[in-house]
mmCIF file of C-alpha atoms in Angstrom:
data_model
loop_
_atom_site.group_PDB
_atom_site.id
_atom_site.type_symbol
_atom_site.label_atom_id
_atom_site.label_comp_id
_atom_site.label_asym_id
_atom_site.label_seq_id
_atom_site.Cartn_x
_atom_site.Cartn_y
_atom_site.Cartn_z
ATOM 1 C CA MET A 1 -165.981 122.607 67.985
ATOM 2 C CA ALA A 2 -168.847 120.514 66.625
ATOM 3 C CA SER A 3 -168.655 116.776 66.149
ATOM 4 C CA GLY A 4 -171.093 114.117 65.014
ATOM 5 C CA ILE A 5 -173.665 114.922 62.332
ATOM 6 C CA LEU A 6 -172.568 117.868 60.166
ATOM 7 C CA GLY A 7 -175.307 119.875 58.478
ATOM 8 C CA THR A 8 -178.715 118.286 58.046
ATOM 9 C CA GLN A 9 -179.487 114.685 57.182
ATOM 10 C CA GLN A 10 -181.340 114.861 53.866
ATOM 11 C CA SER A 11 -183.713 112.813 51.750
ATOM 12 C CA LEU A 12 -182.685 113.747 48.215
ATOM 13 C CA ALA A 13 -185.246 114.946 45.681
ATOM 14 C CA ALA A 14 -184.888 113.382 42.234
ATOM 15 C CA ASN A 15 -182.623 115.206 39.777
ATOM 16 C CA THR A 16 -181.952 118.098 42.178
ATOM 17 C CA LEU A 17 -178.664 119.353 43.607
ATOM 18 C CA THR A 18 -178.901 119.496 47.417
ATOM 19 C CA THR A 19 -176.401 121.281 49.655
ATOM 20 C CA VAL A 20 -176.068 119.057 52.701
ATOM 21 C CA TYR A 21 -173.399 120.942 54.659
ATOM 22 C CA THR A 22 -171.376 124.155 54.471
ATOM 23 C CA VAL A 23 -168.183 124.629 56.491
ATOM 24 C CA PRO A 24 -168.586 127.631 58.835
ATOM 25 C CA ALA A 25 -166.240 130.653 58.842
ATOM 26 C CA SER A 26 -162.820 130.211 60.499
ATOM 27 C CA THR A 27 -163.282 126.430 60.505
ATOM 28 C CA VAL A 28 -161.864 123.330 58.905
ATOM 29 C CA ALA A 29 -164.080 120.230 58.823
ATOM 30 C CA TYR A 30 -163.010 116.614 58.612
ATOM 31 C CA CYS A 31 -165.997 115.052 56.907
ATOM 32 C CA ASN A 32 -167.348 111.640 55.961
ATOM 33 C CA PHE A 33 -170.603 110.911 54.161
ATOM 34 C CA ASN A 34 -172.959 107.990 53.853
ATOM 35 C CA ILE A 35 -175.630 107.653 51.126
ATOM 36 C CA VAL A 36 -178.376 105.047 51.514
ATOM 37 C CA ASN A 37 -180.588 103.747 48.708
ATOM 38 C CA THR A 38 -183.921 102.687 50.242
ATOM 39 C CA ASN A 39 -185.199 101.442 46.870
ATOM 40 C CA ALA A 40 -185.140 97.844 45.648
ATOM 41 C CA THR A 41 -183.588 99.009 42.355
ATOM 42 C CA PRO A 42 -180.204 100.694 41.709
ATOM 43 C CA VAL A 43 -179.816 104.486 41.706
ATOM 44 C CA ASP A 44 -177.100 106.813 40.405
ATOM 45 C CA VAL A 45 -175.712 109.516 42.700
ATOM 46 C CA ARG A 46 -173.260 112.399 42.495
ATOM 47 C CA VAL A 47 -171.376 114.106 45.310
ATOM 48 C CA ALA A 48 -169.162 117.199 45.188
ATOM 49 C CA ILE A 49 -167.002 119.166 47.576
ATOM 50 C CA ALA A 50 -167.771 122.542 46.030
ATOM 51 C CA ALA A 51 -167.277 126.283 46.408
ATOM 52 C CA ALA A 52 -170.914 126.938 45.383
ATOM 53 C CA ASP A 53 -174.305 125.197 45.435
ATOM 54 C CA THR A 54 -173.786 124.274 41.758
ATOM 55 C CA PRO A 55 -170.508 122.337 41.495
ATOM 56 C CA SER A 56 -168.079 122.521 38.597
ATOM 57 C CA ALA A 57 -167.070 119.259 36.900
ATOM 58 C CA ALA A 58 -163.717 119.281 38.732
ATOM 59 C CA GLU A 59 -165.365 119.386 42.182
ATOM 60 C CA TYR A 60 -167.143 116.009 41.989
ATOM 61 C CA VAL A 61 -165.763 113.182 44.132
ATOM 62 C CA GLU A 62 -168.459 110.767 42.890
ATOM 63 C CA TYR A 63 -170.241 111.080 39.545
ATOM 64 C CA ASN A 64 -173.092 108.776 38.514
ATOM 65 C CA ALA A 65 -171.909 106.204 41.037
ATOM 66 C CA GLU A 66 -174.374 103.333 41.108
ATOM 67 C CA ILE A 67 -175.729 102.197 44.464
ATOM 68 C CA GLY A 68 -177.482 98.843 44.328
ATOM 69 C CA GLY A 69 -180.928 98.226 45.757
ATOM 70 C CA TYR A 70 -180.895 98.779 49.535
ATOM 71 C CA GLY A 71 -177.180 99.582 49.231
ATOM 72 C CA VAL A 72 -174.866 102.138 50.825
ATOM 73 C CA LEU A 73 -172.063 104.338 49.499
ATOM 74 C CA GLU A 74 -169.677 105.644 52.146
ATOM 75 C CA ARG A 75 -166.664 107.919 51.652
ATOM 76 C CA THR A 76 -164.371 109.113 54.413
ATOM 77 C CA GLY A 77 -161.499 111.446 55.123
ATOM 78 C CA PHE A 78 -162.381 114.743 53.407
ATOM 79 C CA ALA A 79 -160.700 117.845 54.840
ATOM 80 C CA MET A 80 -162.879 120.819 53.886
ATOM 81 C CA GLN A 81 -161.897 124.473 54.371
ATOM 82 C CA THR A 82 -164.098 127.436 55.262
ATOM 83 C CA GLY A 83 -167.015 127.921 52.871
ATOM 84 C CA LYS A 84 -166.759 124.553 51.104
ATOM 85 C CA LYS A 85 -170.068 122.753 50.546
ATOM 86 C CA LEU A 86 -171.023 119.080 50.411
ATOM 87 C CA VAL A 87 -173.475 118.878 47.497
ATOM 88 C CA ALA A 88 -175.393 115.712 46.567
ATOM 89 C CA PHE A 89 -177.621 114.574 43.680
ATOM 90 C CA SER A 90 -179.677 111.442 42.981
ATOM 91 C CA ASP A 91 -181.481 110.369 39.817
ATOM 92 C CA THR A 92 -184.484 109.204 41.856
ATOM 93 C CA THR A 93 -186.192 109.604 45.237
ATOM 94 C CA GLY A 94 -185.727 107.146 48.104
ATOM 95 C CA VAL A 95 -182.092 108.164 48.692
ATOM 96 C CA SER A 96 -180.769 109.784 51.865
ATOM 97 C CA ILE A 97 -177.416 111.288 52.836
ATOM 98 C CA SER A 98 -175.745 111.954 56.164
ATOM 99 C CA ALA A 99 -172.495 113.837 56.704
ATOM 100 C CA TYR A 100 -170.573 113.365 59.911
ATOM 101 C CA GLY A 101 -167.209 114.314 61.306
ATOM 102 C CA VAL A 102 -165.458 117.043 63.276
ATOM 103 C CA GLU A 103 -165.114 120.821 62.948
ATOM 104 C CA GLU A 104 -161.986 122.591 64.211
ATOM 105 C CA SER A 105 -161.380 126.309 64.590
ATOM 106 C CA THR A 106 -158.680 127.820 62.385
ATOM 107 C CA SER A 107 -158.434 131.066 64.340
#
């Protein structure tokens, strides 16, 4: 059972969907994420808990959420089943995301 950082901490490329974490087989993950804007100006971000690397509209948990200059967006308490992906997007560079939590075997 893993705990701590889930997936890879990422610096987001502008206008690009980035898969940050995928729940392994036979696992449920309890996940939180933190997005940091290292720019002095606001940015818009999107985050989805998705079945694929390209989320459907219904899978977004944040959509064009504005993060102020040097600000942080944090969401907690997502239970994600096997195969689900945490997918993030930013409208500009200078934005990073970290996912953290706990994985538990379902077998």
